[in-house]
Coordinates of C-alpha atoms in Angstrom, one line a residue:
M1 CA -10.3 41.3 111.1
G2 CA -7.1 39.9 112.6
G3 CA -8.6 38.4 115.8
K4 CA -7.8 41.6 117.7
E5 CA -10.2 43.1 120.2
L6 CA -12.8 45.3 118.6
G7 CA -12.4 49.0 119.4
T8 CA -8.7 49.0 120.0
E9 CA -6.9 52.2 118.9
E10 CA -3.8 50.3 117.9
Q11 CA -2.4 51.4 114.5
H12 CA -1.6 48.7 111.9
D13 CA 1.1 48.5 109.3
G14 CA -1.6 49.2 106.7
A15 CA -2.4 52.6 108.3
A16 CA 1.3 53.5 108.2
T17 CA 1.4 52.5 104.6
L18 CA -1.6 54.7 103.8
E19 CA -0.1 57.6 105.8
A20 CA 3.1 57.1 103.8
E21 CA 1.1 58.0 100.7
G22 CA 1.3 61.6 101.9
F23 CA -2.4 62.4 101.6
S24 CA -3.2 66.0 101.1
T25 CA -7.0 65.8 100.9
L26 CA -7.8 63.0 103.3
I27 CA -7.3 62.3 107.0
V28 CA -7.0 58.5 107.5
T29 CA -7.1 56.6 110.8
E30 CA -7.3 52.8 111.2
R31 CA -8.5 50.5 114.0
A32 CA -8.7 46.8 114.2
N33 CA -11.7 46.3 111.9
R34 CA -12.3 49.7 110.3
L35 CA -10.9 52.6 108.4
T36 CA -12.1 56.1 108.9
V37 CA -11.5 58.5 106.1
R38 CA -12.3 62.2 106.5
L39 CA -12.5 64.4 103.4
H40 CA -10.2 67.3 104.2
R41 CA -10.3 70.3 101.9
P42 CA -12.1 72.7 104.3
E43 CA -11.0 75.8 102.5
V44 CA -13.2 74.8 99.5
R45 CA -15.9 73.0 101.5
N46 CA -14.3 69.6 100.7
A47 CA -14.9 69.9 97.0
I48 CA -13.9 66.7 95.3
D49 CA -10.9 67.4 93.0
Q50 CA -8.6 65.1 91.1
A51 CA -6.2 64.8 94.0
M52 CA -9.0 63.6 96.3
V53 CA -10.2 61.1 93.6
D54 CA -6.7 59.7 93.3
E55 CA -6.3 59.4 97.1
L56 CA -9.7 57.7 97.5
H57 CA -8.6 55.2 94.8
A58 CA -5.5 54.5 97.0
V59 CA -7.8 53.9 99.9
C60 CA -9.9 51.5 97.8
S61 CA -6.8 49.6 96.7
Y62 CA -5.9 49.0 100.4
L63 CA -9.4 48.0 101.4
E64 CA -9.7 45.6 98.5
A65 CA -6.5 43.9 99.7
S66 CA -7.3 44.2 103.5
P67 CA -11.1 44.3 103.8
K68 CA -12.4 46.5 106.6
I69 CA -15.4 48.6 107.4
L70 CA -15.0 52.1 105.9
I71 CA -16.4 55.2 107.5
L72 CA -16.5 58.2 105.2
A73 CA -16.9 61.5 106.9
G74 CA -16.2 65.2 106.3
T75 CA -14.9 68.1 108.3
P76 CA -16.5 68.1 111.8
G77 CA -18.0 71.3 113.1
D78 CA -16.5 73.3 116.0
P79 CA -19.1 74.4 118.6
D80 CA -16.5 76.7 120.2
T81 CA -16.2 78.8 117.0
G82 CA -19.6 78.1 115.6
T83 CA -18.1 76.5 112.5
K84 CA -20.6 74.0 111.0
G85 CA -19.5 70.6 109.7
I86 CA -19.4 69.7 106.1
F87 CA -19.3 66.5 104.1
A88 CA -18.6 67.6 100.5
S89 CA -20.0 70.5 98.6
G90 CA -19.6 68.7 95.3
A91 CA -17.0 68.5 92.6
D92 CA -14.4 71.2 92.3
I93 CA -16.1 73.6 89.9
A94 CA -12.9 75.2 88.8
Q95 CA -11.6 71.8 87.6
L96 CA -15.0 70.7 86.3
R97 CA -15.4 73.7 84.1
Q98 CA -12.2 72.8 82.3
R99 CA -13.2 69.2 81.6
R100 CA -14.3 68.2 78.1
R101 CA -16.0 65.2 76.4
E102 CA -13.0 62.9 76.9
D103 CA -13.0 63.6 80.6
A104 CA -16.7 62.8 80.9
L105 CA -16.2 59.5 78.9
A106 CA -13.4 58.6 81.4
G107 CA -16.0 58.5 84.2
I108 CA -13.6 60.1 86.7
N109 CA -16.1 60.2 89.6
S110 CA -18.4 57.4 88.6
S111 CA -15.7 54.8 88.4
L112 CA -14.5 55.8 91.8
F113 CA -17.9 55.8 93.4
E114 CA -18.7 52.4 91.9
R115 CA -15.4 51.1 93.3
I116 CA -16.4 52.3 96.7
A117 CA -19.8 50.7 96.4
R118 CA -18.2 47.4 95.6
L119 CA -15.7 47.4 98.5
P120 CA -15.8 44.0 100.3
M121 CA -17.0 45.3 103.6
P122 CA -19.8 47.8 104.3
V123 CA -19.3 51.5 103.8
I124 CA -20.8 54.1 106.2
A125 CA -21.3 57.7 105.2
A126 CA -21.4 60.1 108.2
L127 CA -23.1 63.2 106.7
D128 CA -23.2 66.7 108.2
G129 CA -23.7 70.1 106.4
Y130 CA -23.5 70.1 102.6
A131 CA -23.5 66.8 100.7
L132 CA -24.2 68.2 97.2
G133 CA -23.5 67.1 93.7
G134 CA -20.6 64.7 93.7
G135 CA -20.6 64.8 97.5
A136 CA -24.2 63.4 97.4
E137 CA -23.3 60.8 94.8
L138 CA -20.4 59.6 97.0
A139 CA -22.8 59.2 99.9
Y140 CA -25.3 57.3 97.7
A141 CA -22.6 54.8 97.0
A142 CA -22.3 53.9 100.7
D143 CA -24.2 51.0 102.3
F144 CA -25.3 53.1 105.2
R145 CA -25.9 56.8 105.6
I146 CA -26.2 58.7 108.9
G147 CA -27.1 62.4 108.9
T148 CA -27.7 65.4 111.1
P149 CA -30.4 68.1 111.1
S150 CA -27.8 70.4 109.4
L151 CA -27.4 68.0 106.4
R152 CA -28.3 69.5 103.1
M153 CA -28.3 66.9 100.3
G154 CA -29.1 67.2 96.7
N155 CA -27.9 67.3 93.1
P156 CA -27.8 70.8 91.6
E157 CA -25.9 69.8 88.5
T158 CA -28.6 70.8 86.0
N159 CA -28.3 74.4 87.3
L160 CA -24.7 74.3 86.1
G161 CA -25.5 73.0 82.7
I162 CA -24.6 69.3 83.3
M163 CA -26.2 66.2 84.8
A164 CA -25.5 64.1 87.9
A165 CA -23.5 61.4 86.1
A166 CA -21.7 59.6 88.9
G167 CA -24.5 57.3 90.0
A168 CA -27.4 59.6 91.1
T169 CA -29.6 58.9 88.0
W170 CA -30.0 55.3 89.0
R171 CA -28.9 55.0 92.6
L172 CA -31.2 57.7 93.8
K173 CA -34.2 56.2 92.1
E174 CA -33.4 52.9 93.9
L175 CA -33.0 54.7 97.3
V176 CA -35.9 57.1 97.3
G177 CA -38.2 56.1 94.4
E178 CA -38.8 57.8 91.1
P179 CA -40.9 60.8 92.2
M180 CA -38.5 62.1 94.8
A181 CA -35.5 61.3 92.6
K182 CA -36.9 63.5 89.9
Q183 CA -37.6 66.3 92.3
I184 CA -33.9 66.2 93.3
L185 CA -32.4 65.6 89.8
L186 CA -34.7 67.6 87.6
A187 CA -36.1 70.3 89.9
G188 CA -33.0 71.0 92.1
K189 CA -34.7 70.0 95.3
V190 CA -32.3 70.0 98.3
L191 CA -33.3 67.8 101.2
T192 CA -32.7 68.7 104.9
G193 CA -31.6 66.0 107.3
E194 CA -35.2 65.5 108.4
D195 CA -36.3 65.2 104.8
C196 CA -33.6 62.6 104.1
L197 CA -34.8 60.5 107.1
Q198 CA -38.4 60.7 106.0
V199 CA -37.6 59.5 102.4
G200 CA -35.2 56.8 103.6
L201 CA -32.1 58.4 102.2
I202 CA -30.5 58.2 105.6
G203 CA -31.1 55.5 108.2
E204 CA -30.5 57.6 111.3
L205 CA -30.7 61.3 112.3
V206 CA -28.4 62.5 115.1
E207 CA -27.1 65.8 116.3
S208 CA -23.8 66.9 114.8
A209 CA -21.9 66.4 118.0
E210 CA -23.1 62.7 118.1
L211 CA -22.4 61.9 114.4
S212 CA -19.0 60.3 114.9
V213 CA -20.3 58.3 117.9
A214 CA -23.3 57.1 115.9
A215 CA -21.0 56.0 113.0
E216 CA -18.7 54.2 115.3
A217 CA -21.6 52.5 117.0
L218 CA -22.9 51.2 113.7
A219 CA -19.4 50.0 112.8
D220 CA -19.4 48.2 116.1
R221 CA -22.6 46.4 115.3
I222 CA -21.3 45.4 111.9
G223 CA -18.0 44.4 113.4
A224 CA -19.8 42.1 115.9
Q225 CA -21.0 39.9 112.9
D226 CA -18.9 37.3 111.3
P227 CA -16.7 39.2 108.8
L228 CA -16.9 36.5 106.1
A229 CA -20.7 36.2 106.4
V230 CA -21.0 40.0 106.1
R231 CA -18.7 40.1 103.0
V232 CA -20.7 37.3 101.3
S233 CA -24.0 38.8 102.2
K234 CA -23.0 42.2 100.7
A235 CA -21.8 40.6 97.5
V236 CA -24.9 38.5 97.1
F237 CA -27.2 41.5 98.0
H238 CA -25.8 43.4 95.0
T239 CA -26.0 40.5 92.6
P240 CA -28.5 41.0 89.7
R241 CA -32.0 39.6 90.3
E242 CA -31.6 36.9 87.6
A243 CA -28.7 35.3 89.5
H244 CA -30.9 34.5 92.5
P245 CA -31.6 32.0 94.0
V246 CA -28.7 30.1 92.6
I247 CA -26.1 32.5 93.9
D248 CA -27.7 32.4 97.4
T249 CA -27.5 28.7 97.5
L250 CA -23.8 28.6 96.3
A251 CA -22.8 31.4 98.8
Q252 CA -24.6 29.6 101.7
S253 CA -22.9 26.3 100.8
M254 CA -19.5 28.1 101.2
L255 CA -20.5 29.7 104.6
F256 CA -21.8 26.3 105.8
E257 CA -18.2 25.0 105.7
S258 CA -16.7 28.0 107.5
E259 CA -15.1 27.6 111.0
A260 CA -16.9 30.7 112.2
K261 CA -20.3 29.1 111.4
F262 CA -19.6 26.1 113.7
D263 CA -18.0 28.2 116.5
R264 CA -20.8 30.9 116.5
M265 CA -23.6 28.3 116.4
Q266 CA -22.0 26.3 119.2
A267 CA -21.6 29.4 121.3
F268 CA -25.3 30.2 120.7
L269 CA -26.3 26.6 121.8
D270 CA -24.1 26.9 124.8
R271 CA -25.7 30.2 125.9
K272 CA -29.1 28.6 125.5
K273 CA -28.2 25.8 127.9
K274 CA -27.4 28.3 130.7

């Protein structure tokens, strides 16, 4: 995290590099310990097309080399015009209709969302308006989800003659349990923001105008932790059950030798003495 003050608006070389990619579907901004990526195809409700997939892969490549917290967001609403915010309405249906068996076998969206889920540092999804189909599956891949009362989340794929094949069939069951997952996947149930909070699909419900502030506040809390400890904890959290407790012990042994462990514990002891 570079040792720079948290919250600085200073841009880094990495941000310039990402901007140099000439993104057409994303708006990317970078701060000292986080990257904010806004999906930006408002003319089609941020439908996820091949260009957006490619650009999100470029973001992943950068974050794998330079680990930072990732905030994923959509197009914010505009209270002056009455325009509502939107995360992502799903995959681009015009492109999806043309895809065939070979495209499905390539796992175009599923491989991207799995890559996002495995990023070294936590991923926060800030959700407003529609988060449907592939947009919902992108959100399921995040470590944290914050939503608004306007959020509408679900997987209507079976109504289009396909299935939710980019993580929903297993991530959703882990997140909300089998009965609710079947309501969403098999019966087309679309959840409101309040519904999402009640079933644990989001961890926080805020008004649309406060969504960015809430996402930044969560990133601040994560950023206040030791970055290495967060990275190791996330990796161990997602390790298969049969690898525990051995992996926990090995990971802890590495952290016990880190400089941050000694510095942070000494600071805690010093504060206790006061």
